[in-house]
Amino acid sequence: MTVELVSCCYEKGNFSFPLGVLCIKEALASHHIPSKVQNWYLSDDPEEAAASVHADIVGLSVYLWNRKWFDLFATKVKRDNPGTILFAGGTEVTANPHSFDLDSYRFLVIGEGEESVPYALEAILQGKEITPTRGIVVKGSVFSCGCPEDLSTLPSVFLSHTADPFLKREDTVLWELTRGCPYHCAFCFESKGVRSVRRFPTERIVAELQYLTSHDVHDVFVLDPTFNMDKRRTVTILNLLSEKAPGIHFTFENRAELLNEEIVDSYGKLNCSLQLGMQSSNPEVLRTIDRAADMQAFEKGVRLLGKEGVSFGLDVIIGLPKDTLEGFCKSIDYAISMKPNNIDIFLLSLLPGTTLADRADALGLVYEKQNPYHLIESPTFSRIDIQKALDIKKATDFFYTKGQAFQWFSLFQNAAELPAHTLMLLFSSFLARCQREPDVYEAQDMFVRSILKQQNKTALLPALTSYMELYQGIAYLLETGESPVVELQYDPNDLAHLECMPLDRFAKETKRRRCALAVVQENDGTIGFVDQ
């Protein structure tokens, strides 16, 4: 019998490395069960993808973002080939197993499948009934979760070269260092997960790092929910990465409260970026989701990153219990004041299997009962308020994050004398008036000019727009690799004073000098300027 494992990634190039199915493929190989991997994308037609299946047994890797896609895929497979054996695993299955039809699926995989999937397929291949066990659910059985206790027993998809065909220069590779999380935030799939943190052996990490460097990998997302939990281990691994893999960009998930000078100094030596889960700036709101709130420690950690020049982003959630539109706006203002490189804003999802979903009725949370389980309204966050928050999200995504405005946004905000969230609401209205989505840098320039004109502060525009264009040019260079020409009204060395000088004082005291400069990247990676 033939086996196919199917994944559906969000988009090409962005986390399109199918780590989950590769782990299952490698686990099956260790039990002498050959399998084939098919990797699709949400933009692909699920029915056309299903028509390409030619296997007796088909396994689906189902997540929050691809559930609807796989529902259509599975229906097509069973309609065209009723004898095909389907099984499914992934976080969506683990969180919401009752939503899967066990008349269509021979079994479901709950939790991590490296031990349970080979067990189930061996039974099928031997013509036996699958006996329910930890991590395997069949029709009529009790749901239970399976997780390998000793990660050293699991084969590596890298060291076995199973991953080789899926390593593409433009893609981000997912790299697991641990499983499990010591924190149990109520909105997260980990809220009822394995409380112990299990680690892959150091010798395996070293060997896999050698593999990644030898295969010309350029971008890696480290799968470790709280990479900086063990401070000594964190520094040891960071030093290893900076020594052995200086050409790779790494992304880590961290708790800002656990950062210290030694850790941040190690990050500063590495080509990396951090993602920090702020969620809200209100400690009372954070307590409703079982998240300890030490905002003083949080801010101290973030300031250390800024001082060291380490790239980082902040996560903010719309609609947390007891939060309000006013509270969300304060969180946006606070987040932008930290000058992160990016801000990721999410509408709260009441994910099945999380403690927050269990409490939803008691908290008065109204939400979608099917994927993506978004909040509709709460006692403190109306539907209208949610829409306003989503408008702020859209504007922030475009103006601040896509436009890489972190270097100059505070200058603009101070000149406009308006809160950050107010500027984002105004920009949302500005975008709504556009007949088409404008170029992000053009939109920034037009919006800034319109706001300062309304505030009767046009005298500040030459300095502010020159400073903006300087950093827009740098952002364009780093994003595309192409050297743009920027037209400034001040010498770039003078503009550097705006990092510590008020804009109005700079405009009064600094002599203007028009210049056109090509923004270039030197051989050592530094940014330079060439007169045109």
Coordinates of C-alpha atoms in Angstrom, one line a residue:
M1 CA 0.0 0.0 0.0
T2 CA 1.2 3.5 -0.8
V3 CA 1.2 6.4 1.6
E4 CA 1.1 10.1 0.9
L5 CA 1.4 12.9 3.5
V6 CA -0.1 16.2 2.4
S7 CA 0.6 19.7 3.8
C8 CA -0.9 23.1 2.8
C9 CA 1.2 26.1 3.7
Y10 CA -0.1 29.6 4.1
E11 CA 1.9 31.1 1.2
K12 CA 5.1 30.6 -0.8
G13 CA 8.3 31.8 0.8
N14 CA 6.7 32.5 4.2
F15 CA 7.0 29.5 6.5
S16 CA 6.3 27.2 3.6
F17 CA 8.7 24.5 5.0
P18 CA 6.4 21.5 5.8
L19 CA 8.2 20.5 9.0
G20 CA 5.2 18.6 10.4
V21 CA 4.7 16.1 7.6
L22 CA 8.5 15.7 7.2
C23 CA 8.7 14.6 10.9
I24 CA 6.0 12.0 10.2
K25 CA 7.6 10.9 7.0
E26 CA 10.9 10.4 8.8
A27 CA 9.2 8.5 11.7
L28 CA 7.5 6.2 9.2
A29 CA 10.8 5.6 7.5
S30 CA 12.3 4.5 10.8
H31 CA 9.6 1.8 10.9
H32 CA 10.3 0.9 7.2
I33 CA 7.1 2.4 5.9
P34 CA 7.9 4.5 2.8
S35 CA 5.8 7.6 2.1
K36 CA 5.6 10.6 -0.3
V37 CA 5.1 14.3 0.7
Q38 CA 3.0 16.7 -1.3
N39 CA 3.3 20.4 -0.3
W40 CA 0.5 22.7 -1.4
Y41 CA -0.4 26.4 -0.7
L42 CA -3.7 28.1 0.2
S43 CA -3.7 29.7 -3.3
D44 CA -3.8 26.2 -4.9
D45 CA -7.2 24.7 -5.7
P46 CA -7.9 22.0 -3.1
E47 CA -10.0 19.9 -5.5
E48 CA -7.3 20.0 -8.2
A49 CA -4.7 19.1 -5.5
A50 CA -6.9 16.2 -4.4
A51 CA -7.2 15.0 -8.0
S52 CA -3.4 14.5 -8.0
V53 CA -3.5 12.0 -5.1
H54 CA -2.7 8.4 -6.1
A55 CA -2.2 6.6 -2.8
D56 CA -3.9 4.1 -0.7
I57 CA -3.4 6.0 2.5
V58 CA -3.4 9.8 2.7
G59 CA -2.5 11.8 5.8
L60 CA -3.4 15.5 6.2
S61 CA -1.6 18.1 8.2
V62 CA -4.4 20.4 9.4
Y63 CA -3.9 23.8 11.0
L64 CA -6.0 26.8 11.8
W65 CA -5.3 28.5 8.5
N66 CA -5.9 25.5 6.2
R67 CA -8.9 23.7 7.8
K68 CA -11.4 24.9 5.1
W69 CA -8.9 24.0 2.3
F70 CA -8.5 20.5 3.7
D71 CA -12.2 20.0 4.2
L72 CA -12.7 20.5 0.4
F73 CA -9.6 18.4 -0.3
A74 CA -10.8 15.4 1.8
T75 CA -14.3 15.6 0.4
K76 CA -12.9 15.4 -3.2
V77 CA -10.6 12.5 -2.3
K78 CA -13.4 10.4 -0.7
R79 CA -15.8 11.2 -3.5
D80 CA -13.4 10.1 -6.3
N81 CA -11.8 7.3 -4.4
P82 CA -14.0 6.0 -1.6
G83 CA -11.5 3.3 -0.8
T84 CA -8.7 5.7 0.1
I85 CA -7.8 5.6 3.8
L86 CA -7.7 9.1 5.2
F87 CA -6.2 10.2 8.5
A88 CA -5.5 13.7 9.9
G89 CA -3.3 15.4 12.5
G90 CA -2.0 18.9 13.4
T91 CA -3.0 21.5 15.9
E92 CA -6.5 21.9 14.5
V93 CA -7.2 18.2 15.0
T94 CA -5.7 18.2 18.4
A95 CA -7.7 21.2 19.5
N96 CA -11.0 20.3 17.9
P97 CA -11.2 16.5 17.2
H98 CA -14.9 16.4 17.6
S99 CA -15.4 18.5 14.4
F100 CA -13.8 15.8 12.2
D101 CA -16.1 13.1 10.7
L102 CA -14.7 9.7 11.8
D103 CA -16.8 8.1 9.0
S104 CA -14.5 9.8 6.6
Y105 CA -11.2 9.5 8.5
R106 CA -9.9 6.1 9.6
F107 CA -8.2 7.7 12.6
L108 CA -7.1 11.1 14.0
V109 CA -3.8 12.0 15.5
I110 CA -4.0 14.0 18.7
G111 CA -0.8 15.6 19.8
E112 CA 2.6 14.8 18.3
G113 CA 2.5 11.9 15.8
E114 CA 6.0 10.5 15.5
E115 CA 5.1 7.5 17.7
S116 CA 1.4 7.1 17.1
V117 CA 1.2 7.3 13.3
P118 CA 3.7 4.4 12.7
Y119 CA 1.7 2.4 15.2
A120 CA -1.6 3.0 13.4
L121 CA -0.2 2.4 9.9
E122 CA 1.5 -0.8 10.9
A123 CA -1.9 -2.1 12.1
I124 CA -3.5 -1.1 8.7
L125 CA -0.7 -2.6 6.7
Q126 CA -1.0 -5.9 8.6
G127 CA -4.8 -5.9 8.1
K128 CA -5.6 -5.4 11.7
E129 CA -8.0 -3.1 13.5
I130 CA -6.4 0.0 15.0
T131 CA -6.5 -0.3 18.8
P132 CA -7.0 3.1 20.4
T133 CA -3.9 4.2 22.2
R134 CA -2.4 7.5 23.4
G135 CA -2.6 10.0 20.6
I136 CA -4.8 7.8 18.2
V137 CA -8.5 8.3 18.0
V138 CA -10.8 6.0 16.0
K139 CA -14.6 6.0 15.8
G140 CA -16.1 5.4 19.3
S141 CA -12.8 5.8 21.2
V142 CA -11.8 8.2 23.9
F143 CA -9.8 11.2 22.9
S144 CA -6.3 11.3 24.3
C145 CA -3.1 13.2 23.5
G146 CA 0.2 11.6 22.6
C147 CA 3.6 13.3 23.0
P148 CA 7.0 11.6 22.9
E149 CA 8.7 12.1 26.2
D150 CA 12.3 11.7 25.1
L151 CA 13.0 13.8 22.0
S152 CA 16.4 12.2 21.6
T153 CA 14.7 9.1 20.2
L154 CA 13.2 11.0 17.3
P155 CA 15.0 11.0 13.9
S156 CA 16.1 14.3 12.4
V157 CA 14.5 15.4 9.1
F158 CA 17.7 17.3 8.4
L159 CA 20.4 14.8 9.3
S160 CA 18.5 12.1 7.3
H161 CA 18.3 14.5 4.3
T162 CA 14.6 14.1 4.1
A163 CA 14.3 17.9 4.1
D164 CA 16.7 18.4 1.2
P165 CA 14.0 18.7 -1.6
F166 CA 12.2 21.4 0.5
L167 CA 15.1 23.7 1.2
K168 CA 14.6 26.7 -1.1
R169 CA 16.8 29.8 -0.9
E170 CA 13.8 32.2 -0.6
D171 CA 11.9 30.3 2.0
T172 CA 12.1 30.3 5.8
V173 CA 13.1 27.0 7.4
L174 CA 11.5 25.9 10.6
W175 CA 13.9 24.6 13.2
E176 CA 12.8 22.9 16.4
L177 CA 14.9 23.3 19.6
T178 CA 12.3 22.4 22.2
R179 CA 8.7 21.3 22.6
G180 CA 6.2 22.3 25.3
C181 CA 5.9 25.6 27.0
P182 CA 6.2 26.5 30.7
Y183 CA 3.5 29.2 30.3
H184 CA -0.1 28.5 29.7
C185 CA -1.7 31.7 28.4
A186 CA -5.4 31.0 28.2
F187 CA -5.8 32.0 24.5
C188 CA -3.0 29.7 23.3
F189 CA -3.1 26.0 22.1
E190 CA -0.4 25.5 24.8
S191 CA -2.9 26.4 27.6
K192 CA -3.7 22.8 28.1
G193 CA -0.5 21.4 26.6
V194 CA 2.4 19.4 28.1
R195 CA 3.6 21.5 31.0
S196 CA 7.2 20.1 30.9
V197 CA 9.6 21.7 28.4
R198 CA 11.3 18.9 26.4
R199 CA 14.6 19.7 24.6
F200 CA 16.4 18.3 21.7
P201 CA 19.9 17.2 22.6
T202 CA 22.7 19.7 22.2
E203 CA 24.7 17.4 20.0
R204 CA 21.7 17.2 17.6
I205 CA 21.4 21.0 17.6
V206 CA 25.1 21.3 16.7
A207 CA 24.8 18.7 13.9
E208 CA 21.6 20.3 12.5
L209 CA 23.2 23.7 12.5
Q210 CA 26.1 22.4 10.4
Y211 CA 23.5 20.9 8.0
L212 CA 21.7 24.3 7.7
T213 CA 24.9 26.2 7.0
S214 CA 26.2 23.6 4.5
H215 CA 22.8 23.8 2.6
D216 CA 22.9 27.5 2.0
V217 CA 19.9 28.2 4.2
H218 CA 19.4 32.0 4.7
D219 CA 16.5 32.4 7.0
V220 CA 15.4 30.2 10.0
F221 CA 12.5 30.5 12.4
V222 CA 13.4 28.9 15.7
L223 CA 10.5 26.9 17.1
D224 CA 10.9 27.4 20.8
P225 CA 8.0 29.2 22.5
T226 CA 10.2 30.8 25.1
F227 CA 13.7 30.6 23.8
N228 CA 15.2 32.7 26.6
M229 CA 13.6 30.8 29.5
D230 CA 16.9 29.2 30.5
K231 CA 19.3 32.1 30.4
R232 CA 22.5 30.1 30.5
R233 CA 21.3 27.8 27.7
T234 CA 20.1 30.8 25.7
V235 CA 23.5 32.5 25.7
T236 CA 25.3 29.2 24.9
I237 CA 23.2 28.6 21.8
L238 CA 23.3 32.2 20.7
N239 CA 27.1 32.2 20.9
L240 CA 27.1 28.9 18.9
L241 CA 24.9 30.5 16.2
S242 CA 26.9 33.7 15.9
E243 CA 30.2 31.6 15.6
K244 CA 29.0 28.9 13.2
A245 CA 26.2 30.6 11.2
P246 CA 26.9 34.3 10.7
G247 CA 25.2 34.2 7.3
I248 CA 21.8 33.0 8.5
H249 CA 19.1 35.2 9.8
F250 CA 17.3 33.7 12.8
T251 CA 13.9 34.7 14.3
F252 CA 13.2 33.8 17.9
E253 CA 10.1 34.0 20.2
N254 CA 11.1 35.6 23.6
R255 CA 9.6 36.8 26.8
A256 CA 10.7 40.4 27.2
E257 CA 10.6 40.1 31.0
L258 CA 13.3 37.5 30.9
L259 CA 15.8 39.5 28.8
N260 CA 19.0 40.8 30.5
E261 CA 22.1 42.6 29.3
E262 CA 24.1 39.4 28.7
I263 CA 21.4 37.8 26.5
V264 CA 20.7 41.0 24.6
D265 CA 24.4 41.4 24.0
S266 CA 24.5 37.9 22.5
Y267 CA 21.6 38.8 20.3
G268 CA 23.4 41.9 19.2
K269 CA 26.2 39.8 17.8
L270 CA 23.8 37.7 15.7
N271 CA 21.8 38.4 12.5
C272 CA 18.4 38.0 14.1
S273 CA 15.0 39.4 15.0
L274 CA 12.8 38.7 18.0
Q275 CA 9.1 38.5 18.4
L276 CA 7.7 39.5 21.8
G277 CA 4.1 38.7 22.9
M278 CA 3.0 41.8 24.6
Q279 CA -0.8 41.2 23.8
S280 CA -1.9 44.2 26.0
S281 CA -0.3 46.9 28.1
N282 CA -3.0 46.5 30.7
P283 CA -2.0 44.2 33.6
E284 CA -5.6 43.5 34.6
V285 CA -6.5 42.4 31.1
L286 CA -3.4 40.2 30.9
R287 CA -4.4 38.5 34.2
T288 CA -7.7 37.4 32.5
I289 CA -5.7 35.3 30.1
D290 CA -3.5 33.8 32.8
R291 CA -0.5 35.8 31.8
A292 CA 1.8 37.3 34.5
A293 CA 2.1 41.0 34.0
D294 CA 5.3 42.8 35.0
M295 CA 5.2 45.8 32.7
Q296 CA 8.3 47.3 34.3
A297 CA 10.4 44.2 33.5
F298 CA 8.8 44.0 30.1
E299 CA 9.8 47.6 29.3
K300 CA 13.3 47.2 30.7
G301 CA 13.8 44.2 28.4
V302 CA 12.5 46.0 25.3
R303 CA 14.6 49.1 26.0
L304 CA 17.7 46.8 26.2
L305 CA 16.9 45.5 22.7
G306 CA 16.5 49.1 21.4
K307 CA 19.8 50.2 23.0
E308 CA 21.6 47.3 21.4
G309 CA 19.9 47.8 18.0
V310 CA 18.3 44.3 17.9
S311 CA 15.4 44.0 15.6
F312 CA 12.2 43.1 17.4
G313 CA 8.4 43.0 16.9
L314 CA 5.5 43.2 19.4
D315 CA 2.2 41.2 19.3
V316 CA -1.1 42.9 20.3
I317 CA -4.5 41.2 20.5
I318 CA -7.9 42.8 19.8
G319 CA -10.8 41.9 22.1
L320 CA -9.2 40.2 25.1
P321 CA -11.6 39.7 28.1
K322 CA -12.2 42.9 30.0
D323 CA -10.4 45.0 27.4
T324 CA -12.1 47.9 25.7
L325 CA -11.5 49.9 22.5
E326 CA -9.9 52.6 24.7
G327 CA -7.7 50.1 26.4
F328 CA -6.7 48.6 23.0
C329 CA -5.8 52.1 21.8
K330 CA -3.6 52.6 24.8
S331 CA -1.9 49.3 24.0
I332 CA -1.2 50.5 20.5
D333 CA 0.2 53.8 21.8
Y334 CA 2.4 52.0 24.2
A335 CA 3.6 49.4 21.6
I336 CA 4.6 52.2 19.1
S337 CA 6.3 54.1 21.9
M338 CA 8.7 51.1 22.3
K339 CA 9.8 51.7 18.6
P340 CA 9.5 48.0 17.5
N341 CA 10.4 47.1 13.9
N342 CA 7.0 45.6 13.4
I343 CA 3.7 45.3 15.3
D344 CA 1.5 42.2 14.6
I345 CA -2.1 42.8 15.6
F346 CA -4.5 40.0 15.8
L347 CA -8.3 39.7 16.4
L348 CA -8.8 37.3 19.3
S349 CA -9.5 33.7 18.3
L350 CA -11.3 31.5 20.8
L351 CA -9.4 28.4 19.8
P352 CA -11.1 25.0 20.7
G353 CA -9.2 23.2 23.4
T354 CA -7.9 26.3 25.1
T355 CA -8.9 27.4 28.6
L356 CA -10.2 30.7 27.2
A357 CA -12.7 28.9 24.9
D358 CA -13.8 26.9 28.0
R359 CA -14.5 30.1 29.8
A360 CA -16.0 32.0 26.9
D361 CA -19.7 31.6 28.0
A362 CA -18.9 32.7 31.6
L363 CA -17.0 35.7 30.2
G364 CA -19.8 36.6 27.8
L365 CA -17.6 36.2 24.8
V366 CA -19.5 35.7 21.5
Y367 CA -17.4 34.2 18.8
E368 CA -17.5 32.2 15.6
K369 CA -18.0 28.5 16.3
Q370 CA -16.0 27.4 13.2
N371 CA -12.5 28.2 12.0
P372 CA -11.0 30.9 12.5
Y373 CA -13.1 31.2 15.7
H374 CA -12.8 35.0 15.8
L375 CA -14.4 37.1 18.5
I376 CA -17.6 38.8 17.4
E377 CA -18.3 40.8 20.5
S378 CA -17.8 40.9 24.3
P379 CA -19.4 42.8 27.2
T380 CA -16.7 45.4 26.9
F381 CA -15.8 45.3 23.2
S382 CA -18.8 45.8 20.8
R383 CA -18.9 44.8 17.2
I384 CA -18.5 48.5 16.2
D385 CA -15.5 48.8 18.5
I386 CA -14.0 45.7 17.0
Q387 CA -14.3 47.2 13.5
K388 CA -12.6 50.4 14.6
A389 CA -9.8 48.3 16.1
L390 CA -9.5 46.4 12.8
D391 CA -9.2 49.7 11.0
I392 CA -6.3 50.6 13.3
K393 CA -4.8 47.2 12.6
K394 CA -5.0 47.6 8.8
A395 CA -3.5 51.1 9.0
T396 CA -0.7 50.0 11.3
D397 CA 0.1 47.0 9.2
F398 CA 0.5 49.2 6.1
F399 CA 1.9 52.5 7.4
Y400 CA 4.0 51.4 10.3
T401 CA 5.1 47.8 9.7
K402 CA 5.1 47.5 5.9
G403 CA 6.4 51.1 5.6
Q404 CA 9.2 50.4 8.2
A405 CA 8.3 53.7 10.0
F406 CA 9.8 52.8 13.4
Q407 CA 12.9 55.0 12.8
W408 CA 10.9 58.2 12.2
F409 CA 7.4 57.7 13.5
S410 CA 8.0 59.4 16.9
L411 CA 9.2 62.6 15.1
F412 CA 6.0 62.6 13.1
Q413 CA 3.8 61.9 16.1
N414 CA 5.5 64.7 18.2
A415 CA 5.1 67.1 15.3
A416 CA 1.5 66.3 14.9
E417 CA 0.8 66.3 18.6
L418 CA -1.6 63.4 18.3
P419 CA -1.6 59.9 19.9
A420 CA -0.3 57.1 17.7
H421 CA -3.7 55.3 17.5
T422 CA -5.4 58.6 16.4
L423 CA -2.9 58.9 13.5
M424 CA -3.6 55.3 12.5
L425 CA -7.4 56.0 12.5
L426 CA -6.8 59.1 10.3
F427 CA -4.6 57.1 8.0
S428 CA -7.3 54.4 7.8
S429 CA -9.7 57.1 6.5
F430 CA -7.0 58.3 4.2
L431 CA -6.6 54.8 2.7
A432 CA -10.4 54.5 2.3
R433 CA -10.4 57.6 0.1
C434 CA -7.8 56.1 -2.2
Q435 CA -9.2 54.5 -5.3
R436 CA -6.4 52.0 -5.2
E437 CA -3.8 51.0 -2.6
P438 CA -1.0 53.4 -3.1
D439 CA 2.7 52.7 -2.9
V440 CA 3.5 52.6 0.8
Y441 CA 6.2 55.3 0.7
E442 CA 4.1 57.5 -1.5
A443 CA 1.2 57.1 1.0
Q444 CA 3.4 57.9 4.0
D445 CA 4.6 61.1 2.3
M446 CA 1.1 62.2 1.3
F447 CA -0.4 61.5 4.7
V448 CA 2.4 63.2 6.7
R449 CA 2.2 66.3 4.5
S450 CA -1.6 66.5 4.9
I451 CA -1.5 66.1 8.7
L452 CA 1.2 68.8 9.2
K453 CA -0.6 71.1 6.8
Q454 CA -3.7 70.7 8.9
Q455 CA -1.7 71.5 12.0
N456 CA -0.1 74.6 10.4
K457 CA 3.4 73.0 10.8
T458 CA 4.5 72.9 7.2
A459 CA 7.8 74.6 8.2
L460 CA 8.8 71.2 9.7
L461 CA 8.1 69.2 6.5
P462 CA 11.5 69.7 4.7
A463 CA 13.4 68.2 7.7
L464 CA 10.8 65.5 8.5
T465 CA 10.3 64.3 4.9
S466 CA 14.1 64.3 4.3
Y467 CA 14.6 62.1 7.4
M468 CA 11.7 59.9 6.2
E469 CA 13.1 59.5 2.7
L470 CA 16.5 58.6 4.1
Y471 CA 15.1 55.7 6.0
Q472 CA 12.6 54.8 3.3
G473 CA 15.6 54.4 1.0
I474 CA 17.4 52.2 3.4
A475 CA 14.3 50.1 3.9
Y476 CA 13.9 49.7 0.1
L477 CA 17.6 48.7 -0.3
L478 CA 17.3 46.1 2.5
E479 CA 14.1 44.7 1.1
T480 CA 14.9 44.5 -2.6
G481 CA 18.7 44.6 -2.8
E482 CA 18.4 47.5 -5.2
S483 CA 20.1 50.9 -4.6
P484 CA 17.5 53.7 -4.7
V485 CA 18.3 57.4 -5.2
V486 CA 17.0 59.7 -2.4
E487 CA 16.5 63.4 -2.8
L488 CA 17.1 65.2 0.5
Q489 CA 17.0 68.8 1.6
Y490 CA 19.6 68.3 4.3
D491 CA 23.0 66.6 4.5
P492 CA 22.5 63.1 5.8
N493 CA 25.1 63.7 8.5
D494 CA 23.0 66.6 9.8
L495 CA 19.9 64.5 9.6
A496 CA 21.5 62.1 12.0
H497 CA 21.1 64.7 14.7
L498 CA 17.3 64.2 14.6
E499 CA 17.9 61.0 16.6
C500 CA 18.4 63.2 19.7
M501 CA 17.3 66.7 18.6
P502 CA 13.7 68.0 18.6
L503 CA 12.4 68.5 15.1
D504 CA 11.4 72.1 15.5
R505 CA 14.8 73.0 16.9
F506 CA 16.5 71.2 14.0
A507 CA 14.4 73.0 11.4
K508 CA 15.4 76.4 13.0
E509 CA 19.1 75.8 13.5
T510 CA 20.2 73.5 10.6
K511 CA 21.2 74.8 7.2
R512 CA 19.4 73.2 4.3
R513 CA 21.5 71.6 1.5
R514 CA 19.8 69.9 -1.4
C515 CA 21.4 66.6 -2.4
A516 CA 20.7 63.4 -4.3
L517 CA 22.3 60.3 -3.0
A518 CA 22.3 56.6 -4.0
V519 CA 21.8 54.4 -0.9
V520 CA 24.3 51.5 -1.1
Q521 CA 25.3 48.5 1.0
E522 CA 29.0 48.2 1.6
N523 CA 30.9 44.8 1.5
D524 CA 30.9 44.7 5.3
G525 CA 27.1 45.2 5.4
T526 CA 27.0 48.8 6.5
I527 CA 24.9 51.4 4.7
G528 CA 26.6 54.1 2.7
F529 CA 25.6 57.1 0.4
V530 CA 27.1 58.1 -2.9
D531 CA 26.5 61.5 -4.5
Q532 CA 24.6 61.5 -7.7

